Coordinates of C-alpha atoms in Angstrom, one line a residue:
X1 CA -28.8 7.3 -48.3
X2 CA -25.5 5.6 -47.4
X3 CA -25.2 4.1 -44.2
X4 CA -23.2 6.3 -41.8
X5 CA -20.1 4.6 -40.5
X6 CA -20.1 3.6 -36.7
X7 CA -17.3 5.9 -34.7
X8 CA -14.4 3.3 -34.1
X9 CA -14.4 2.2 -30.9
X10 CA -11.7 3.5 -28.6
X11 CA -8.7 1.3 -27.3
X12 CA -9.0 0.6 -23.4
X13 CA -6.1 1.5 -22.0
X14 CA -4.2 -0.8 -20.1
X15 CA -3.6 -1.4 -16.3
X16 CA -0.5 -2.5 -16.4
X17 CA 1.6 0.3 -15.2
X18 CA -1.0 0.1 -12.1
X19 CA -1.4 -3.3 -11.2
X20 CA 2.0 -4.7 -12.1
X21 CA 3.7 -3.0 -9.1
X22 CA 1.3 -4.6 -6.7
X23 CA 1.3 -7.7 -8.6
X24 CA 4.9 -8.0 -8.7
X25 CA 5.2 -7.7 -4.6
X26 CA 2.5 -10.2 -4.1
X27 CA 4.5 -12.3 -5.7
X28 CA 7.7 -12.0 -3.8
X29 CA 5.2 -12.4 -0.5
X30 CA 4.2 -15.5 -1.9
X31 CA 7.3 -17.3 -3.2
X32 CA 9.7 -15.2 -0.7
X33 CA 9.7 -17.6 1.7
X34 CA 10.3 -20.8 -0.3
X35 CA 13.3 -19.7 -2.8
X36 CA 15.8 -20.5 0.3
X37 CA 17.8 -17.2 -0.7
X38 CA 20.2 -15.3 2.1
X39 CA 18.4 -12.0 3.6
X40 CA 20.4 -9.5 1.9
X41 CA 20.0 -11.8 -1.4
X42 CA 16.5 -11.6 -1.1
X43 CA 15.9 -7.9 0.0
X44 CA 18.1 -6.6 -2.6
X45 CA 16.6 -9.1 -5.6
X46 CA 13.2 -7.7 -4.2
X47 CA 13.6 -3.6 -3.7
X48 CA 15.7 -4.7 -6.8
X49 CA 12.9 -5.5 -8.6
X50 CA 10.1 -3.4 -7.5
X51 CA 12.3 -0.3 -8.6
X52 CA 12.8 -1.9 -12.0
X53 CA 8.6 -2.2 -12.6
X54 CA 8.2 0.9 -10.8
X55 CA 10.7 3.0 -13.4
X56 CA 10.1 1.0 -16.5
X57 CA 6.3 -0.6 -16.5
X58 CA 5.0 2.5 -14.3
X59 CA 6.8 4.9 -15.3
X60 CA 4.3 7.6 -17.3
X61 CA 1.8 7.0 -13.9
X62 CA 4.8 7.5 -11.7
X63 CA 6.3 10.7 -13.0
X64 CA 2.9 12.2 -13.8
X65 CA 2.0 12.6 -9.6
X66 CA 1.9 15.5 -8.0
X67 CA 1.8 16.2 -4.1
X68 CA -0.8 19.2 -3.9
X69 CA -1.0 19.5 -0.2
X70 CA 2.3 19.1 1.2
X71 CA 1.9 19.8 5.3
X72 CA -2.0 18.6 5.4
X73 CA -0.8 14.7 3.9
X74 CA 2.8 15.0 6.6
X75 CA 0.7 15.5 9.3
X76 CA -2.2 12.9 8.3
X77 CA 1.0 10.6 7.6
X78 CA 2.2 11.1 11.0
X79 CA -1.6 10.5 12.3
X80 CA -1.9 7.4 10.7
X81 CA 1.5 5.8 11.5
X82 CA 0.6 6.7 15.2
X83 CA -2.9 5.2 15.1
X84 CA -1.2 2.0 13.5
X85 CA 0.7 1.2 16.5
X86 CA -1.7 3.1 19.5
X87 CA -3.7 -0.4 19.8
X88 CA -0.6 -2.0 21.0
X89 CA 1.1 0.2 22.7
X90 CA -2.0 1.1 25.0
X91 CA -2.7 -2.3 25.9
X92 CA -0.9 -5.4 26.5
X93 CA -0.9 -8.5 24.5
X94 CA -3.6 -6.6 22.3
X95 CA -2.3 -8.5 19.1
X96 CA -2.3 -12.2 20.9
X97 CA -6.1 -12.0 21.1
X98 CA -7.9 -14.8 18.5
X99 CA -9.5 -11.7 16.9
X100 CA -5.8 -11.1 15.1
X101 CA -4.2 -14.4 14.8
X102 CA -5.9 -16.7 13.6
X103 CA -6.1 -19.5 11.1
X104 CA -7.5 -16.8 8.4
X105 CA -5.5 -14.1 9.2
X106 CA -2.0 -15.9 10.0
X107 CA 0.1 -15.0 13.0
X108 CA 2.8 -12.0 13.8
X109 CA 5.6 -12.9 11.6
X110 CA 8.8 -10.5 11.2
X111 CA 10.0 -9.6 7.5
X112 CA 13.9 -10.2 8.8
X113 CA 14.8 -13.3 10.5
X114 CA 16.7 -12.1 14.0
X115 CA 20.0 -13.0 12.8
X116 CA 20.1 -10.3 9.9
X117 CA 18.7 -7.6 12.6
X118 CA 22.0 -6.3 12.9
X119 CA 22.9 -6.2 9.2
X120 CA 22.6 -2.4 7.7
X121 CA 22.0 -3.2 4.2
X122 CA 19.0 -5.5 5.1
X123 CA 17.6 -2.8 7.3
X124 CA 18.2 0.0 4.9
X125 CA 16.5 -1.7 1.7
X126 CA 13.6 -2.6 4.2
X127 CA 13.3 0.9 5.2
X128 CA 13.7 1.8 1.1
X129 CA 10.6 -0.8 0.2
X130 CA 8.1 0.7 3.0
X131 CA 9.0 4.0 2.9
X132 CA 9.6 4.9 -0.9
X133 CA 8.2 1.9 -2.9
X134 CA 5.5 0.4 -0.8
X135 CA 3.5 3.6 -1.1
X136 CA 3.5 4.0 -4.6
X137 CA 2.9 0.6 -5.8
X138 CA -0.1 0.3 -3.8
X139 CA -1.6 3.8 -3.8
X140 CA -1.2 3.1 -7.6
X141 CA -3.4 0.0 -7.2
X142 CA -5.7 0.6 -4.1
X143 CA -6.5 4.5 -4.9
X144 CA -5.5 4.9 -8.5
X145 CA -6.8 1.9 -10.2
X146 CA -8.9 -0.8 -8.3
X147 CA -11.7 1.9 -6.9
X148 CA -11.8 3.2 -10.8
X149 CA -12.6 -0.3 -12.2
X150 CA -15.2 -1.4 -9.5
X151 CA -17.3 2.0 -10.4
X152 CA -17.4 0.9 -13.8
X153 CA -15.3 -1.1 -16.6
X154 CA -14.3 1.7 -18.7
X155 CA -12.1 2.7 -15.2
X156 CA -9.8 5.1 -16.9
X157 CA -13.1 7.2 -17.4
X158 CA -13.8 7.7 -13.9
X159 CA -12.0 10.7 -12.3
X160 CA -9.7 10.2 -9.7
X161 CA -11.6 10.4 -5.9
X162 CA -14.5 9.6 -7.5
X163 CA -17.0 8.5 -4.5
X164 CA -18.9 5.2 -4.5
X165 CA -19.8 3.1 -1.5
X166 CA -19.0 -0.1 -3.0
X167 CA -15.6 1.0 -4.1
X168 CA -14.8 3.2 -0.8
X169 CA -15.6 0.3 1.5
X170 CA -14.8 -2.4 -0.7
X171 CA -11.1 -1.3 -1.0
X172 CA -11.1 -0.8 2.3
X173 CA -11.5 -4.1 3.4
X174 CA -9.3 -5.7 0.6
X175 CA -6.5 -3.4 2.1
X176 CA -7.3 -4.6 5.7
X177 CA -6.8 -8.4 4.5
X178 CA -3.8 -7.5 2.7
X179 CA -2.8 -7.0 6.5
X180 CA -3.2 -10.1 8.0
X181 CA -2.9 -10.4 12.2
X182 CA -3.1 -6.1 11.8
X183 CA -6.2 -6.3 9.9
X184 CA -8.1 -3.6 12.2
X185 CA -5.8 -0.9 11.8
X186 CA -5.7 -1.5 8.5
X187 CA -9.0 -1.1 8.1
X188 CA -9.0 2.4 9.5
X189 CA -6.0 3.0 7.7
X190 CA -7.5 2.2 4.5
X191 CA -10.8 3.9 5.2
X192 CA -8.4 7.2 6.2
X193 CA -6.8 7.0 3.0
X194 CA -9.5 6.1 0.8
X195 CA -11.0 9.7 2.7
X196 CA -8.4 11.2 1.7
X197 CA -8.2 10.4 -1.7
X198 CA -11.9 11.6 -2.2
X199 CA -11.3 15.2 -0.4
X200 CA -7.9 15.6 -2.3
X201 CA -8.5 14.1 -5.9
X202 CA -4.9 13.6 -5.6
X203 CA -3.1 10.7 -5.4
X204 CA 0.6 12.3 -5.3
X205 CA -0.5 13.5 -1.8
X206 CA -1.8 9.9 -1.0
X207 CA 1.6 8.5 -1.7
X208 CA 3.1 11.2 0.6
X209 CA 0.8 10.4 3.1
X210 CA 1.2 6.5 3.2
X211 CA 5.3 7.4 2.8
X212 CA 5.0 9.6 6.1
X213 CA 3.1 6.8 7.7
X214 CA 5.3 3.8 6.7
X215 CA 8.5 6.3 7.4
X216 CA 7.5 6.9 11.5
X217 CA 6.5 3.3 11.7
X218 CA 9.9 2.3 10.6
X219 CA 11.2 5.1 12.5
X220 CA 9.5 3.4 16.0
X221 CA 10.5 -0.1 14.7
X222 CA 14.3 1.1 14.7
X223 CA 14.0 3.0 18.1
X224 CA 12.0 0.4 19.9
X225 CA 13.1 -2.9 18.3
X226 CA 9.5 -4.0 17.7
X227 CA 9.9 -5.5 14.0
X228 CA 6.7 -7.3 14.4
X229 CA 5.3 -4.3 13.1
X230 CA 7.5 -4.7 10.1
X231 CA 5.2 -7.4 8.5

């Protein structure tokens, strides 16, 4: 009896148009500081180039989302952006304590040195990269991809908002040291999100949500000058 032929084994598709996004601003975090470029040089080489990965690389995940529950993910947006900043606004010198700054988790830093405060085109593309590209290139990572992969190797498999306790916390914590000195509302942050994302199966509505919450925090930094918060 002839031998029947093995089933060919199925391409793994490839998370690229996930991770390069993330990957490509983690790499402007790291070698930002040390290329010695002008503010507006730097903030328009970097939106610059997040858009390009973002509409090129990512462009069949991007166009594919879909925001399923408009008002519920405004409103948790507007939560979240508010929880962000209650801590220091409720009590004084909150982020000075050791718990924050540190020699793991760095000290406050601002994104824009003081003397391009007053510039609009540095202030508009930093508005542009937390509000519109921030929130897709890392939902696409955090919620879309990374939890996928740690529940098993074959990632693309696993539906999306699939719940497991090592993916749930464990990208919840990653997230909170992406934070540095702000690591504790990051935590809840990414533990609200990662909620989210497993009541909604949705991650259009998770980018809406962490678009409304980077939106009103950028919205308090402009009205009460406290770019510390832009990181």
């Amino acid at each position: 009896m002839p031998a029947t032929p093995s089933s060919p084994m199925l391409p793994q598709p490839s998370a690229t148009p996930w991770v390069a996004p993330f990957a490509t601003f983690m790499v402007w975090l790291a070698i930002g500081p040390f290329l010695g470029l002008s503010q507006p040089l730097e903030s328009i080489l970097r939106v610059g180039s997040l858009l390009v990965v973002l509409l090129t690389v990512s462009r069949p995940v991007v166009f594919a989302l879909r925001v399923k529950h408009w008002i519920p993910s405004i409103l948790l947006g507007l939560t979240v952006g508010v929880l962000w900043v209650l801590p220091d606004l409720l009590i004084d010198g909150y982020r000075s304590h050791w718990l924050f700054q540190n020699s793991i988790t760095g000290g406050v830093t601002m994104s824009i040195s003081r003397g391009d405060l007053g510039d609009p085109l540095v202030l508009t593309l930093r508005i542009v990269r937390a509000a519109l590209l921030v929130p897709f290139l890392e939902e696409l990572f955090w919620r879309g991809f990374l939890p996928r992969w740690i529940v098993d190797n074959n990632w693309d498999r696993v539906p999306m908002g699939t719940y497991n306790t090592l993916a749930f916390v464990g990208t919840a914590l990653l997230f909170a040291s992406e934070h540095g000195p702000f690591w504790d509302v990051g935590l809840l942050c990414g533990l609200v999100y990662n909620w989210y994302m497993w009541k909604t199966k949705s991650l259009g509505d998770l980018v809406l949500v962490h678009a409304t919450s980077n939106a009103a925090l950028s919205a308090m930094v402009l009205i009460t000058n406290r770019y510390s918060f832009w990181m």
